[in-house]
CSV table of C-alpha atoms in Angstrom, one decimal:
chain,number,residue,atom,x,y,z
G,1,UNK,CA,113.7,224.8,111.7
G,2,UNK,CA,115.2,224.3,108.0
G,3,UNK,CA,114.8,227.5,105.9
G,4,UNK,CA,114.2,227.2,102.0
G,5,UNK,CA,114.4,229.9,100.1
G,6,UNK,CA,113.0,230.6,96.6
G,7,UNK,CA,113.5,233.8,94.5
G,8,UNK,CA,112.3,235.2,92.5
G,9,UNK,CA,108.8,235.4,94.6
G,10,UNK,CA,107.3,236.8,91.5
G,11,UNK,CA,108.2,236.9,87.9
G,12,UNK,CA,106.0,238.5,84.6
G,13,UNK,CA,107.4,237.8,81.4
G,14,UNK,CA,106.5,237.7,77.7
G,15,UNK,CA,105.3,234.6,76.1
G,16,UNK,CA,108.6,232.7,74.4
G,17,UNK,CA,111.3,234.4,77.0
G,18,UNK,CA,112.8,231.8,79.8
G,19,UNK,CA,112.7,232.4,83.3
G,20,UNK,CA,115.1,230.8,86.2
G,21,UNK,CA,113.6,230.3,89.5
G,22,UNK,CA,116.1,229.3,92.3
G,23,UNK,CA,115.4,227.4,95.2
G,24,UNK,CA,118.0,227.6,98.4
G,25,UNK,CA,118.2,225.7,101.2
G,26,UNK,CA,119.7,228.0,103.8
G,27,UNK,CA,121.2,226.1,106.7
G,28,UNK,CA,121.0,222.6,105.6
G,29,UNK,CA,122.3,220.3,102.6
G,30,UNK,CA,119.7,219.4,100.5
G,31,UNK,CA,120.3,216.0,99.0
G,32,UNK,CA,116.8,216.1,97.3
G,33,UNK,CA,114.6,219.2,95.9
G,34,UNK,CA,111.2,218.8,94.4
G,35,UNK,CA,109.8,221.1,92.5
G,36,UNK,CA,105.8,221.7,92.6
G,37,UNK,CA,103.3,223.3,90.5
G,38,UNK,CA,100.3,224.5,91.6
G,39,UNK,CA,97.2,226.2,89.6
G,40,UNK,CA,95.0,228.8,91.2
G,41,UNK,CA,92.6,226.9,93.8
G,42,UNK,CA,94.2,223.9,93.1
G,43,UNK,CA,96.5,221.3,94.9
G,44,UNK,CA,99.8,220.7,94.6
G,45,UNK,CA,101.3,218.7,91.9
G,46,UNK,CA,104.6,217.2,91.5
G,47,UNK,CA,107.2,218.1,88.6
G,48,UNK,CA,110.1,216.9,89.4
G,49,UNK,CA,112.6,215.1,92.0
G,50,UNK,CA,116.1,216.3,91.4
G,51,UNK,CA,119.1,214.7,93.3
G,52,UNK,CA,122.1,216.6,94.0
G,53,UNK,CA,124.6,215.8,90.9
G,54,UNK,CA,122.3,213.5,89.1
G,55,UNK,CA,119.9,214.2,86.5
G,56,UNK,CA,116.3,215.2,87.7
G,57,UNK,CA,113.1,212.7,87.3
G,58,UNK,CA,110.3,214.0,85.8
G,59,UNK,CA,106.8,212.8,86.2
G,60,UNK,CA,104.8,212.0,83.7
G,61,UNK,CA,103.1,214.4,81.3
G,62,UNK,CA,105.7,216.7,82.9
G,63,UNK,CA,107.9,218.1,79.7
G,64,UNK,CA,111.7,217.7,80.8
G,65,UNK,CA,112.8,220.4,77.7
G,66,UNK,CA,110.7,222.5,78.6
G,67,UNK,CA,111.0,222.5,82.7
G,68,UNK,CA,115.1,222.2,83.1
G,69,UNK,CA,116.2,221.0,86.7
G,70,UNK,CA,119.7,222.0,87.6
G,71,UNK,CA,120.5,220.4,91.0
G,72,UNK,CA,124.5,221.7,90.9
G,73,UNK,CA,125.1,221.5,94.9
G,74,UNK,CA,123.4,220.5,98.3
G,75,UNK,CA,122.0,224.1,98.6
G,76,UNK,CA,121.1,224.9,95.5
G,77,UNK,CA,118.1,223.6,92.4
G,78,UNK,CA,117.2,225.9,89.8
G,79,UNK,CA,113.6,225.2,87.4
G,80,UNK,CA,114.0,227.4,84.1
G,81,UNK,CA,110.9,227.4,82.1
G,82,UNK,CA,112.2,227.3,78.7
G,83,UNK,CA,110.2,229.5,75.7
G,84,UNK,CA,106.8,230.2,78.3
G,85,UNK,CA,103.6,230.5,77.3
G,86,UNK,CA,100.4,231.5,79.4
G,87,UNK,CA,99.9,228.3,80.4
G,88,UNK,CA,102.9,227.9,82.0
G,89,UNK,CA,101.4,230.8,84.2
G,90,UNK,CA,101.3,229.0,87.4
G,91,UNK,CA,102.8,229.4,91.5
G,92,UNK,CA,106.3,226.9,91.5
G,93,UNK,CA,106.8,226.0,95.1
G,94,UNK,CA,110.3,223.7,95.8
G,95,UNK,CA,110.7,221.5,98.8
G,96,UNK,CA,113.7,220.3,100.1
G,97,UNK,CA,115.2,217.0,101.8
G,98,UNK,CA,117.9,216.5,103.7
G,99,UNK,CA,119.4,212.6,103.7
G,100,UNK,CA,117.5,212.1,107.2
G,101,UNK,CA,114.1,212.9,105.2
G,102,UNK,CA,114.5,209.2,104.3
G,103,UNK,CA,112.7,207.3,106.6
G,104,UNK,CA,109.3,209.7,107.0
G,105,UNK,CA,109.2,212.4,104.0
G,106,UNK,CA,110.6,215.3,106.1
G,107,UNK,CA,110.7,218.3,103.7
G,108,UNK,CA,111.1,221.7,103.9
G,109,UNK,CA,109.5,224.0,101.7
G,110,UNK,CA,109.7,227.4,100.1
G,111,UNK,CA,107.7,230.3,99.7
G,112,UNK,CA,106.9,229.6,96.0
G,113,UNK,CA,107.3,232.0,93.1
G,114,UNK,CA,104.2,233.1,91.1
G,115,UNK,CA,105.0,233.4,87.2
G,116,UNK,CA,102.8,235.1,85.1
G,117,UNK,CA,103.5,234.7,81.5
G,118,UNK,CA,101.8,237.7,79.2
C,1,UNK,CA,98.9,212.6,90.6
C,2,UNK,CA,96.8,212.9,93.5
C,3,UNK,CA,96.7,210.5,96.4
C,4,UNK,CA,93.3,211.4,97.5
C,5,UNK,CA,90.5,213.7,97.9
C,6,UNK,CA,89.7,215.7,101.1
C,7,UNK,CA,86.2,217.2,102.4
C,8,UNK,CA,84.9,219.3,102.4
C,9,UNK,CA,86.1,221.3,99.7
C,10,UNK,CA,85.2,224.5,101.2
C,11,UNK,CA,84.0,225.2,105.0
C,12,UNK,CA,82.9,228.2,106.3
C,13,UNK,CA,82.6,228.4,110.2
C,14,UNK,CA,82.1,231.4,112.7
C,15,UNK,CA,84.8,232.3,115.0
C,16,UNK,CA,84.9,229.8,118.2
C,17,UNK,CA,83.9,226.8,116.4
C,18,UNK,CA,85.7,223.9,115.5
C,19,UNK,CA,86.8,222.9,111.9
C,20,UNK,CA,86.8,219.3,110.8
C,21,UNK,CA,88.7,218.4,107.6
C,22,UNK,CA,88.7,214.7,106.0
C,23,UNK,CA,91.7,213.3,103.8
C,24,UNK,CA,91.2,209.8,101.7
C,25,UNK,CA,93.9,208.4,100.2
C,26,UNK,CA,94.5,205.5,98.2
C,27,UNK,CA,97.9,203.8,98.8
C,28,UNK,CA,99.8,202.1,101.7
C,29,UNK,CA,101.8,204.8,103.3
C,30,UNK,CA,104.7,205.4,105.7
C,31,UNK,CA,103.4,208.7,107.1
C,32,UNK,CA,100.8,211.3,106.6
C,33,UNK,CA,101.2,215.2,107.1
C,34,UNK,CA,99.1,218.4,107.2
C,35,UNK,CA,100.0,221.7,105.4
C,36,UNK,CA,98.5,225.1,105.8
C,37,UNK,CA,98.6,227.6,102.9
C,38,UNK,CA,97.9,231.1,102.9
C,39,UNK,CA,95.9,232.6,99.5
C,40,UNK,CA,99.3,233.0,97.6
C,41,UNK,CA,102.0,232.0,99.8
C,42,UNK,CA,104.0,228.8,100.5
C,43,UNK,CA,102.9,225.9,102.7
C,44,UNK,CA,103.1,225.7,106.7
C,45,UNK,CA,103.9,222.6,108.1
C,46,UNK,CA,101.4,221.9,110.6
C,47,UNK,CA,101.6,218.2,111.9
C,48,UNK,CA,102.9,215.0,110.9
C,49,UNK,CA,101.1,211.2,112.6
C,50,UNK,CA,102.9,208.4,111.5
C,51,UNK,CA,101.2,204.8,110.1
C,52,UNK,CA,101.9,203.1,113.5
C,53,UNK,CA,99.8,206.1,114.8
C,54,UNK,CA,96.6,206.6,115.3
C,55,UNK,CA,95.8,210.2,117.4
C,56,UNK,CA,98.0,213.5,117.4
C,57,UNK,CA,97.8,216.7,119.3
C,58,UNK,CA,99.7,219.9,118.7
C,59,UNK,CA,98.1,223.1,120.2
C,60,UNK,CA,94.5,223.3,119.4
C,61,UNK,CA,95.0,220.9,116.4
C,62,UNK,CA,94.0,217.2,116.3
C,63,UNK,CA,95.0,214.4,113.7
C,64,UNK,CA,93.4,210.7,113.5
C,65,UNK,CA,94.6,208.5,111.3
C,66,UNK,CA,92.5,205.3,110.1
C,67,UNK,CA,94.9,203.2,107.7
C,68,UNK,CA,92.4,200.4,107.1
C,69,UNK,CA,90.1,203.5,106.0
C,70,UNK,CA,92.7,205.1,104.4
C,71,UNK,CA,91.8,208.2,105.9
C,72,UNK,CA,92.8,211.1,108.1
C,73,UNK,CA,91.2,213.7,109.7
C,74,UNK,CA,92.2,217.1,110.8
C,75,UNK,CA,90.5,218.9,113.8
C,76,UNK,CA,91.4,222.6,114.5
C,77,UNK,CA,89.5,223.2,117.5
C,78,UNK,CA,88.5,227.3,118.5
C,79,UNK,CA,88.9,228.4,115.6
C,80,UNK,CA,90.1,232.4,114.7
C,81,UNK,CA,90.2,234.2,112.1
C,82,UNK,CA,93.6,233.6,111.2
C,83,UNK,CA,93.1,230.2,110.6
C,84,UNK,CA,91.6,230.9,107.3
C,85,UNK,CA,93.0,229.2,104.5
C,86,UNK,CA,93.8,226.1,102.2
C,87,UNK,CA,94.3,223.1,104.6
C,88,UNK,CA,96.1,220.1,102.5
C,89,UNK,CA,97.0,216.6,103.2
C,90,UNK,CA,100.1,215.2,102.1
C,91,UNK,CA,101.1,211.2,101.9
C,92,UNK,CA,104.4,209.7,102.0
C,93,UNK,CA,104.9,206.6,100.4
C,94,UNK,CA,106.1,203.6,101.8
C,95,UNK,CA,109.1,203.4,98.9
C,96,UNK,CA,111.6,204.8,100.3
C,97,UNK,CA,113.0,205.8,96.9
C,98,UNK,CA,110.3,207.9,96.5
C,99,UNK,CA,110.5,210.3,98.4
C,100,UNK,CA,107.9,213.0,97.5
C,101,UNK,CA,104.7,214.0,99.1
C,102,UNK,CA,101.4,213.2,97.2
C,103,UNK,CA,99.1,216.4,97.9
C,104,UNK,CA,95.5,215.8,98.3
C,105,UNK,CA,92.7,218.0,96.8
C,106,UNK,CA,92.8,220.7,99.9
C,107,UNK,CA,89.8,222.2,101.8
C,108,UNK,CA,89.6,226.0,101.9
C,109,UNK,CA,88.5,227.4,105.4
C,110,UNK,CA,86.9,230.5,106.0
C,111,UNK,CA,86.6,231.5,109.6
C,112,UNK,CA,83.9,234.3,109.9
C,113,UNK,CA,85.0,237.0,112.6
């Protein structure tokens, strides 16, 4: 099956630093990444869609300053959390979508990277 | 935002048993989908039933789906211990534009050795 990578898998920083989590799809183009957030015991919530070469779409009461999408090629979306703060502290899982995903949702996720911001 | 809520929240069930998790959701949809999730790790795909569908087997898992309910249900029958985990629906939207999975509230399942 499709492999989606994600580094780093974990990440501690100090408050007001910014941190670049990468998300790779390994052995498929990925016309469409989403980028997750997920709180401890919680569900998953959406962030972001980001579309190869176009800029990403935000959902709302999601801050697009501070949660930059770089979606440069079909392997390849980066999420930099921009000045963090402890409540930024969260698990970021990507997913990823090939153009055949169209018709039933088929994504492909990755392992998730936990950030912990001091 | 969330599509729906699933039940229980928690389960706790002795090796051998069955495990019954609910979904609701709220909106038309093209497809529904389980996930598994580990404490900490990423998500497992586990089974995908379609809005034309109704039943779905894989292995000792079983899916229903009831779109005038809006609901799903997720059956892991003989249950081990390595089934423990978060167990989350996930909805696909009939806008194909759209293309992102709405996550429901997830059910965490503890299976007693």
């Amino acid at each position: 099956g499709a492999v989606v990578s994600q580094h780093p898998s974990r990440v501690i920083c100090k408050s007001g630093t910014s941190v670049k989590i990468e998300c790779r799809s390994l052995d498929f183009q990925a016309t469409t990444m989403f980028w997750y957030r997920q709180f401890p015991k919680q569900s998953l919530m959406l962030m972001a869609t980001s579309n190869e070469g176009s800029k990403a779409t935000y959902e709302q009461g999601v801050e697009k300053d501070k949660f930059l999408i770089n979606h440069a090629s079909l392997t390849l979306s980066t999420l930099t959390v921009t000045s963090a703060h402890p409540e930024d502290s969260s698990f970021y899982i990507c997913s990823a979508s090939d153009s055949s995903g169209i018709s039933y949702n088929e994504q492909f996720f990755g392992p998730g990277t936990r950030l912990t911001v001091l | 935002s969330q599509q729906g809520e699933e039940d229980p929240q928690a389960l706790s069930i002795q090796e051998g048993e069955n495990a019954t998790m609910n979904c609701s959701y709220k909106t038309s949809i093209n497809n529904l989908q389980w996930y598994r999730q580990n404490s900490g790790r990423g998500l497992v795909h586990l089974i995908l039933i379609r809005s034309n569908e109704r039943e779905k087997h894989s292995g000792r898992l079983r899916v229903t789906l009831d779109t005038s309910k809006k609901s799903s249900s997720l059956l892991i029958t003989a249950s081990r211990a390595a089934d423990t985990a978060s167990y989350f629906c996930a909805t696909g939207g009939m806008d194909t534009g759209r293309r992102a999975l709405t996550f429901g509230s997830g059910t965490r399942l503890q299976v007693q050795p």
